[in-house]
């Protein structure tokens, strides 16, 4: 019997029953076949050498496809495990998934302590094994046989994973001398892997449970060409220089204190100034777009979050309830702003003529992230969202959604974040248990997002299973100057919270109707957003945003007074400036200002003081000549105006 295979371009080809995706690739070109890592069959990523199930839609995946990369990286995790097992007999293995950049494997080395000093040996063994061109062989295994195999191997981690599986859904993969419990898919053989590097070692609790044993997590990455690995490692070196934790300390922006608590950032004066610039920028944009500011407390009664559904879905990630002296009364640190805004909406009646209502708040929220997952400003326990919730009529949803897209793009342009795509995050196709609300409301919400994104001409990808529990969303995935991808900005359509909070408005028919909510946060969280901006700009912030735009440098103490006179003139023109009064030579002051990435240095000596001028140096550019302070202020404000006008 023949099977019909439909390719992405719509063409249909016929093959013998039992043909594989690799057979299809070879029939198109041998060159293509040499690059196929896996295949997407009817939307499912599978081994390229597995027989096709019959008539199907087929996409051949290479290194240029995200799913192709993920296949190679997951396969590489198996090769790394084989290398580890050959070097450290008796090692036991947890899980080894692909991640955004590479993969990891959680390993129990027993009494051995494995660290960076072991990387070279593991890398050498990996390269030896990869060069053998071992095929990845898939075998369906009964639960009894799977238990028998890993019992004999004394691997309790795999046995625990098998507990949750049933007969008919267990597969082993073998390559060389290594066999693993795995769903797959995998690349055809190990020869596709040409370059390998272990990047890091960390501790990871088994199944994320702090009460379980801590395993050794080896992070690594592979590439089909050594040149690509070399380029990636060079990028990592540049990323170290741009690390927001390092630059945040050097630029005096923020700090952390164990006494305050991990994951709770303290903003220093310069960091607070930068943060306030972002807040004021957003407030102005929101005022122009018809938003009104509201303010809500940092705690609320537990019942509020039970009503919203957040307690059920996020309770385990929240701080423990706060028990008051009143028996049975419990409060929670605020994990979300939206339930509070629902209560503000509900505090008075509304007519259809009032809508849309747009409530905005820079609200600080709290989530109990595990200590091992905290990372600078990008993963914290207390963070401030530029949150807003729009309450609108169903006929207003799409237009309001498009206006929010415009606001998100305004932020990106103002910070030169020009490389982005929009991710349409929808419900899981199969598992609906993670979500609340009716299918009808979900379908309406999803359709509104898809249409709005299309009408705004956004480059989009669709991801199933990434929706919020109460509604679908549009997430903006931004690439920074190093090509790293960050999730910044989100917009969500929600038919469900208005139902849970029984929100209403009186329509033109004089009957009560349910509004639709739009959740949005263009920055996401200020903490994470600042971290991304620091690393994207390497600390050289746009002139309108930088905490200090100029520093005035006296050549000697007798010119300090003249420097302060200049600062007063600049402040009258809204230029942020200060005087470096340290007893240091001018060369040292200039070097320190360059290291602090201060945009402009204004130097005053004998001649400048007599003429009422300043000698101007620009960071990274050098001498701009001598000019009056008022002229310098015009220069700076002109650049800022041009920069923001362009966006």
PDB file of C-alpha atoms in Angstrom, residues 206-424:
ATOM      1  CA  UNK A 206      15.574  15.594  42.572  1.00  0.00           C
ATOM      2  CA  UNK A 207      12.237  16.617  41.056  1.00  0.00           C
ATOM      3  CA  UNK A 208      12.722  20.145  42.382  1.00  0.00           C
ATOM      4  CA  UNK A 209      11.951  19.048  45.941  1.00  0.00           C
ATOM      5  CA  UNK A 210      14.248  20.592  48.565  1.00  0.00           C
ATOM      6  CA  UNK A 211      13.549  17.606  50.819  1.00  0.00           C
ATOM      7  CA  UNK A 212      14.972  15.152  48.245  1.00  0.00           C
ATOM      8  CA  UNK A 213      18.601  14.422  47.450  1.00  0.00           C
ATOM      9  CA  UNK A 214      20.603  17.081  45.682  1.00  0.00           C
ATOM     10  CA  UNK A 215      21.995  15.812  42.377  1.00  0.00           C
ATOM     11  CA  UNK A 216      24.799  17.221  40.244  1.00  0.00           C
ATOM     12  CA  UNK A 217      23.458  19.062  37.225  1.00  0.00           C
ATOM     13  CA  UNK A 218      25.858  19.267  34.277  1.00  0.00           C
ATOM     14  CA  UNK A 219      24.919  21.954  31.751  1.00  0.00           C
ATOM     15  CA  UNK A 220      26.382  21.547  28.264  1.00  0.00           C
ATOM     16  CA  UNK A 221      25.882  22.416  24.613  1.00  0.00           C
ATOM     17  CA  UNK A 222      26.696  20.855  21.240  1.00  0.00           C
ATOM     18  CA  UNK A 223      26.870  22.094  17.661  1.00  0.00           C
ATOM     19  CA  UNK A 224      27.151  20.518  14.202  1.00  0.00           C
ATOM     20  CA  UNK A 225      30.282  22.620  13.535  1.00  0.00           C
ATOM     21  CA  UNK A 226      33.228  23.592  15.738  1.00  0.00           C
ATOM     22  CA  UNK A 227      33.052  27.144  14.364  1.00  0.00           C
ATOM     23  CA  UNK A 228      29.548  27.569  15.786  1.00  0.00           C
ATOM     24  CA  UNK A 229      30.709  26.433  19.225  1.00  0.00           C
ATOM     25  CA  UNK A 230      33.630  28.873  19.086  1.00  0.00           C
ATOM     26  CA  UNK A 231      31.248  31.715  18.226  1.00  0.00           C
ATOM     27  CA  UNK A 232      28.890  30.708  21.017  1.00  0.00           C
ATOM     28  CA  UNK A 233      31.692  30.625  23.597  1.00  0.00           C
ATOM     29  CA  UNK A 234      32.849  34.073  22.441  1.00  0.00           C
ATOM     30  CA  UNK A 235      29.294  35.312  22.949  1.00  0.00           C
ATOM     31  CA  UNK A 236      29.288  33.849  26.465  1.00  0.00           C
ATOM     32  CA  UNK A 237      32.476  35.741  27.267  1.00  0.00           C
ATOM     33  CA  UNK A 238      30.836  38.954  26.112  1.00  0.00           C
ATOM     34  CA  UNK A 239      27.750  38.043  28.146  1.00  0.00           C
ATOM     35  CA  UNK A 240      29.934  37.768  31.275  1.00  0.00           C
ATOM     36  CA  UNK A 241      31.096  41.322  30.705  1.00  0.00           C
ATOM     37  CA  UNK A 242      27.475  42.420  30.309  1.00  0.00           C
ATOM     38  CA  UNK A 243      26.123  40.401  33.260  1.00  0.00           C
ATOM     39  CA  UNK A 244      23.621  42.701  34.959  1.00  0.00           C
ATOM     40  CA  UNK A 245      24.745  41.480  38.389  1.00  0.00           C
ATOM     41  CA  UNK A 246      28.315  42.589  37.664  1.00  0.00           C
ATOM     42  CA  UNK A 247      27.354  45.880  35.979  1.00  0.00           C
ATOM     43  CA  UNK A 248      24.643  46.591  38.548  1.00  0.00           C
ATOM     44  CA  UNK A 249      27.317  46.549  41.241  1.00  0.00           C
ATOM     45  CA  UNK A 250      29.817  48.580  39.206  1.00  0.00           C
ATOM     46  CA  UNK A 251      27.189  51.197  38.305  1.00  0.00           C
ATOM     47  CA  UNK A 252      25.751  51.389  41.862  1.00  0.00           C
ATOM     48  CA  UNK A 253      22.244  50.428  40.735  1.00  0.00           C
ATOM     49  CA  UNK A 254      21.092  47.738  43.175  1.00  0.00           C
ATOM     50  CA  UNK A 255      22.247  45.334  45.851  1.00  0.00           C
ATOM     51  CA  UNK A 256      21.044  42.335  47.847  1.00  0.00           C
ATOM     52  CA  UNK A 257      21.290  41.651  51.573  1.00  0.00           C
ATOM     53  CA  UNK A 258      21.022  38.294  53.323  1.00  0.00           C
ATOM     54  CA  UNK A 259      19.487  40.106  56.281  1.00  0.00           C
ATOM     55  CA  UNK A 260      16.738  41.494  54.054  1.00  0.00           C
ATOM     56  CA  UNK A 261      16.370  38.100  52.384  1.00  0.00           C
ATOM     57  CA  UNK A 262      17.396  36.366  49.144  1.00  0.00           C
ATOM     58  CA  UNK A 263      15.570  37.457  46.018  1.00  0.00           C
ATOM     59  CA  UNK A 264      14.539  40.814  47.491  1.00  0.00           C
ATOM     60  CA  UNK A 265      16.505  43.551  45.684  1.00  0.00           C
ATOM     61  CA  UNK A 266      17.453  46.857  47.272  1.00  0.00           C
ATOM     62  CA  UNK A 267      17.531  49.735  44.784  1.00  0.00           C
ATOM     63  CA  UNK A 268      20.378  52.221  45.312  1.00  0.00           C
ATOM     64  CA  UNK A 269      19.953  55.942  44.482  1.00  0.00           C
ATOM     65  CA  UNK A 270      21.181  55.641  40.877  1.00  0.00           C
ATOM     66  CA  UNK A 271      19.146  52.494  40.272  1.00  0.00           C
ATOM     67  CA  UNK A 272      16.088  54.124  41.777  1.00  0.00           C
ATOM     68  CA  UNK A 273      16.554  57.108  39.460  1.00  0.00           C
ATOM     69  CA  UNK A 274      16.761  54.794  36.435  1.00  0.00           C
ATOM     70  CA  UNK A 275      13.730  52.859  37.614  1.00  0.00           C
ATOM     71  CA  UNK A 276      11.736  56.059  38.136  1.00  0.00           C
ATOM     72  CA  UNK A 277      12.580  57.187  34.602  1.00  0.00           C
ATOM     73  CA  UNK A 278      11.004  53.980  33.281  1.00  0.00           C
ATOM     74  CA  UNK A 279       7.977  54.419  35.528  1.00  0.00           C
ATOM     75  CA  UNK A 280       7.483  58.036  34.425  1.00  0.00           C
ATOM     76  CA  UNK A 281       7.902  57.068  30.769  1.00  0.00           C
ATOM     77  CA  UNK A 282       5.173  54.444  31.125  1.00  0.00           C
ATOM     78  CA  UNK A 283       2.888  56.707  33.176  1.00  0.00           C
ATOM     79  CA  UNK A 284       3.056  59.389  30.490  1.00  0.00           C
ATOM     80  CA  UNK A 285       2.322  56.846  27.739  1.00  0.00           C
ATOM     81  CA  UNK A 286      -0.572  55.439  29.772  1.00  0.00           C
ATOM     82  CA  UNK A 287      -2.062  58.862  30.494  1.00  0.00           C
ATOM     83  CA  UNK A 288      -1.963  59.617  26.773  1.00  0.00           C
ATOM     84  CA  UNK A 289      -3.837  56.340  26.194  1.00  0.00           C
ATOM     85  CA  UNK A 290      -6.630  56.928  28.719  1.00  0.00           C
ATOM     86  CA  UNK A 291      -5.393  54.893  31.700  1.00  0.00           C
ATOM     87  CA  UNK A 292      -6.049  55.919  35.297  1.00  0.00           C
ATOM     88  CA  UNK A 293      -3.705  55.055  38.158  1.00  0.00           C
ATOM     89  CA  UNK A 294      -4.849  52.971  41.122  1.00  0.00           C
ATOM     90  CA  UNK A 295      -3.008  51.663  44.178  1.00  0.00           C
ATOM     91  CA  UNK A 296      -3.572  48.440  46.107  1.00  0.00           C
ATOM     92  CA  UNK A 297      -2.076  46.951  49.306  1.00  0.00           C
ATOM     93  CA  UNK A 298       0.773  44.459  49.478  1.00  0.00           C
ATOM     94  CA  UNK A 299      -1.370  41.871  51.285  1.00  0.00           C
ATOM     95  CA  UNK A 300      -4.941  40.681  50.975  1.00  0.00           C
ATOM     96  CA  UNK A 301      -7.262  38.158  52.538  1.00  0.00           C
ATOM     97  CA  UNK A 302      -6.651  34.613  51.326  1.00  0.00           C
ATOM     98  CA  UNK A 303     -10.288  34.458  50.172  1.00  0.00           C
ATOM     99  CA  UNK A 304      -9.528  37.012  47.441  1.00  0.00           C
ATOM    100  CA  UNK A 305      -7.073  34.621  45.775  1.00  0.00           C
ATOM    101  CA  UNK A 306      -9.324  31.618  46.361  1.00  0.00           C
ATOM    102  CA  UNK A 307     -12.040  33.487  44.462  1.00  0.00           C
ATOM    103  CA  UNK A 308      -9.688  34.406  41.606  1.00  0.00           C
ATOM    104  CA  UNK A 309      -8.255  30.874  41.350  1.00  0.00           C
ATOM    105  CA  UNK A 310      -4.699  32.038  42.040  1.00  0.00           C
ATOM    106  CA  UNK A 311      -4.528  30.204  45.352  1.00  0.00           C
ATOM    107  CA  UNK A 312      -5.389  26.881  43.736  1.00  0.00           C
ATOM    108  CA  UNK A 313      -2.996  27.358  40.824  1.00  0.00           C
ATOM    109  CA  UNK A 314      -0.136  29.257  42.513  1.00  0.00           C
ATOM    110  CA  UNK A 315      -0.569  28.573  46.224  1.00  0.00           C
ATOM    111  CA  UNK A 316       2.517  26.375  46.400  1.00  0.00           C
ATOM    112  CA  UNK A 317       4.613  29.160  44.837  1.00  0.00           C
ATOM    113  CA  UNK A 318       3.359  31.792  47.279  1.00  0.00           C
ATOM    114  CA  UNK A 319       4.728  32.742  50.657  1.00  0.00           C
ATOM    115  CA  UNK A 320       3.046  30.989  53.557  1.00  0.00           C
ATOM    116  CA  UNK A 321      -0.215  32.581  54.770  1.00  0.00           C
ATOM    117  CA  UNK A 322      -0.014  35.332  57.373  1.00  0.00           C
ATOM    118  CA  UNK A 323      -2.109  34.348  60.408  1.00  0.00           C
ATOM    119  CA  UNK A 324      -3.676  37.222  62.319  1.00  0.00           C
ATOM    120  CA  UNK A 325      -4.720  37.172  66.012  1.00  0.00           C
ATOM    121  CA  UNK A 326      -8.278  36.613  64.784  1.00  0.00           C
ATOM    122  CA  UNK A 327      -8.894  32.851  64.730  1.00  0.00           C
ATOM    123  CA  UNK A 328      -9.019  31.374  61.222  1.00  0.00           C
ATOM    124  CA  UNK A 329      -8.138  34.665  59.501  1.00  0.00           C
ATOM    125  CA  UNK A 330      -5.396  34.353  56.870  1.00  0.00           C
ATOM    126  CA  UNK A 331      -3.743  36.895  54.601  1.00  0.00           C
ATOM    127  CA  UNK A 332      -1.296  36.399  51.741  1.00  0.00           C
ATOM    128  CA  UNK A 333       1.461  38.557  50.361  1.00  0.00           C
ATOM    129  CA  UNK A 334       0.067  39.722  47.030  1.00  0.00           C
ATOM    130  CA  UNK A 335       1.100  37.324  44.224  1.00  0.00           C
ATOM    131  CA  UNK A 336      -0.991  39.138  41.556  1.00  0.00           C
ATOM    132  CA  UNK A 337      -2.581  42.569  41.104  1.00  0.00           C
ATOM    133  CA  UNK A 338      -5.566  41.533  38.986  1.00  0.00           C
ATOM    134  CA  UNK A 339      -7.903  40.339  41.779  1.00  0.00           C
ATOM    135  CA  UNK A 340      -7.472  43.715  43.518  1.00  0.00           C
ATOM    136  CA  UNK A 341      -8.364  45.551  40.318  1.00  0.00           C
ATOM    137  CA  UNK A 342     -11.472  43.406  39.934  1.00  0.00           C
ATOM    138  CA  UNK A 343     -12.585  44.577  43.372  1.00  0.00           C
ATOM    139  CA  UNK A 344     -11.920  48.222  42.409  1.00  0.00           C
ATOM    140  CA  UNK A 345     -14.076  47.768  39.299  1.00  0.00           C
ATOM    141  CA  UNK A 346     -16.791  46.174  41.405  1.00  0.00           C
ATOM    142  CA  UNK A 347     -16.823  49.030  43.938  1.00  0.00           C
ATOM    143  CA  UNK A 348     -19.363  51.012  41.896  1.00  0.00           C
ATOM    144  CA  UNK A 349     -21.861  50.343  39.078  1.00  0.00           C
ATOM    145  CA  UNK A 350     -20.872  50.826  35.433  1.00  0.00           C
ATOM    146  CA  UNK A 351     -22.702  51.588  32.208  1.00  0.00           C
ATOM    147  CA  UNK A 352     -21.693  50.438  28.738  1.00  0.00           C
ATOM    148  CA  UNK A 353     -20.829  54.102  28.103  1.00  0.00           C
ATOM    149  CA  UNK A 354     -18.103  53.938  30.827  1.00  0.00           C
ATOM    150  CA  UNK A 355     -16.192  51.201  29.045  1.00  0.00           C
ATOM    151  CA  UNK A 356     -13.400  50.626  28.409  1.00  0.00           C
ATOM    152  CA  UNK A 357     -12.018  51.339  31.888  1.00  0.00           C
ATOM    153  CA  UNK A 358      -8.238  51.072  32.117  1.00  0.00           C
ATOM    154  CA  UNK A 359      -6.732  50.677  35.618  1.00  0.00           C
ATOM    155  CA  UNK A 360      -2.927  50.892  35.851  1.00  0.00           C
ATOM    156  CA  UNK A 361      -0.646  50.234  38.807  1.00  0.00           C
ATOM    157  CA  UNK A 362       3.044  49.742  39.439  1.00  0.00           C
ATOM    158  CA  UNK A 363       2.232  47.029  41.943  1.00  0.00           C
ATOM    159  CA  UNK A 364       4.808  45.006  43.864  1.00  0.00           C
ATOM    160  CA  UNK A 365       4.014  41.294  44.088  1.00  0.00           C
ATOM    161  CA  UNK A 366       5.655  38.368  45.848  1.00  0.00           C
ATOM    162  CA  UNK A 367       6.336  34.771  44.789  1.00  0.00           C
ATOM    163  CA  UNK A 368       8.302  32.187  46.746  1.00  0.00           C
ATOM    164  CA  UNK A 369      10.885  31.103  44.187  1.00  0.00           C
ATOM    165  CA  UNK A 370      13.191  28.289  45.306  1.00  0.00           C
ATOM    166  CA  UNK A 371      16.555  29.619  46.437  1.00  0.00           C
ATOM    167  CA  UNK A 372      18.419  27.652  43.766  1.00  0.00           C
ATOM    168  CA  UNK A 373      16.391  29.352  41.026  1.00  0.00           C
ATOM    169  CA  UNK A 374      17.027  32.948  42.149  1.00  0.00           C
ATOM    170  CA  UNK A 375      19.229  34.892  39.735  1.00  0.00           C
ATOM    171  CA  UNK A 376      20.024  38.589  40.124  1.00  0.00           C
ATOM    172  CA  UNK A 377      17.082  40.696  39.022  1.00  0.00           C
ATOM    173  CA  UNK A 378      15.788  38.175  36.488  1.00  0.00           C
ATOM    174  CA  UNK A 379      14.433  35.714  39.083  1.00  0.00           C
ATOM    175  CA  UNK A 380      13.431  37.333  42.373  1.00  0.00           C
ATOM    176  CA  UNK A 381      10.885  36.904  45.149  1.00  0.00           C
ATOM    177  CA  UNK A 382       9.589  40.470  45.162  1.00  0.00           C
ATOM    178  CA  UNK A 383       9.106  42.437  41.952  1.00  0.00           C
ATOM    179  CA  UNK A 384       7.110  45.361  40.604  1.00  0.00           C
ATOM    180  CA  UNK A 385       4.875  44.888  37.568  1.00  0.00           C
ATOM    181  CA  UNK A 386       3.792  47.714  35.280  1.00  0.00           C
ATOM    182  CA  UNK A 387       0.397  46.145  35.536  1.00  0.00           C
ATOM    183  CA  UNK A 388      -2.875  47.286  34.002  1.00  0.00           C
ATOM    184  CA  UNK A 389      -6.288  45.730  33.583  1.00  0.00           C
ATOM    185  CA  UNK A 390      -8.750  46.883  30.991  1.00  0.00           C
ATOM    186  CA  UNK A 391     -12.447  46.192  31.417  1.00  0.00           C
ATOM    187  CA  UNK A 392     -14.268  46.416  28.113  1.00  0.00           C
ATOM    188  CA  UNK A 393     -17.308  45.278  26.175  1.00  0.00           C
ATOM    189  CA  UNK A 394     -16.907  42.198  23.961  1.00  0.00           C
ATOM    190  CA  UNK A 395     -17.101  44.388  20.839  1.00  0.00           C
ATOM    191  CA  UNK A 396     -14.147  46.470  22.131  1.00  0.00           C
ATOM    192  CA  UNK A 397     -11.728  43.619  22.862  1.00  0.00           C
ATOM    193  CA  UNK A 398      -9.835  43.463  19.587  1.00  0.00           C
ATOM    194  CA  UNK A 399      -9.407  47.229  19.221  1.00  0.00           C
ATOM    195  CA  UNK A 400      -8.202  47.581  22.828  1.00  0.00           C
ATOM    196  CA  UNK A 401      -5.827  44.659  22.335  1.00  0.00           C
ATOM    197  CA  UNK A 402      -4.315  46.364  19.291  1.00  0.00           C
ATOM    198  CA  UNK A 403      -3.809  49.583  21.273  1.00  0.00           C
ATOM    199  CA  UNK A 404      -1.928  47.638  23.927  1.00  0.00           C
ATOM    200  CA  UNK A 405       0.294  46.130  21.209  1.00  0.00           C
ATOM    201  CA  UNK A 406       1.127  49.700  20.154  1.00  0.00           C
ATOM    202  CA  UNK A 407       2.128  50.525  23.737  1.00  0.00           C
ATOM    203  CA  UNK A 408       4.410  47.485  23.984  1.00  0.00           C
ATOM    204  CA  UNK A 409       6.097  48.370  20.698  1.00  0.00           C
ATOM    205  CA  UNK A 410       6.575  51.981  21.864  1.00  0.00           C
ATOM    206  CA  UNK A 411       8.583  50.676  24.828  1.00  0.00           C
ATOM    207  CA  UNK A 412      10.693  48.404  22.628  1.00  0.00           C
ATOM    208  CA  UNK A 413      11.514  51.174  20.168  1.00  0.00           C
ATOM    209  CA  UNK A 414      12.469  53.626  22.905  1.00  0.00           C
ATOM    210  CA  UNK A 415      15.074  51.132  24.125  1.00  0.00           C
ATOM    211  CA  UNK A 416      16.242  49.903  20.708  1.00  0.00           C
ATOM    212  CA  UNK A 417      14.817  46.421  21.282  1.00  0.00           C
ATOM    213  CA  UNK A 418      14.053  45.949  17.615  1.00  0.00           C
ATOM    214  CA  UNK A 419      14.474  42.193  17.142  1.00  0.00           C
ATOM    215  CA  UNK A 420      11.377  40.464  18.497  1.00  0.00           C
ATOM    216  CA  UNK A 421       8.555  38.114  17.667  1.00  0.00           C
ATOM    217  CA  UNK A 422       5.156  37.672  19.273  1.00  0.00           C
ATOM    218  CA  UNK A 423       4.283  34.304  20.761  1.00  0.00           C
ATOM    219  CA  UNK A 424       0.586  33.436  20.679  1.00  0.00           C
TER     220      UNK A 424
END
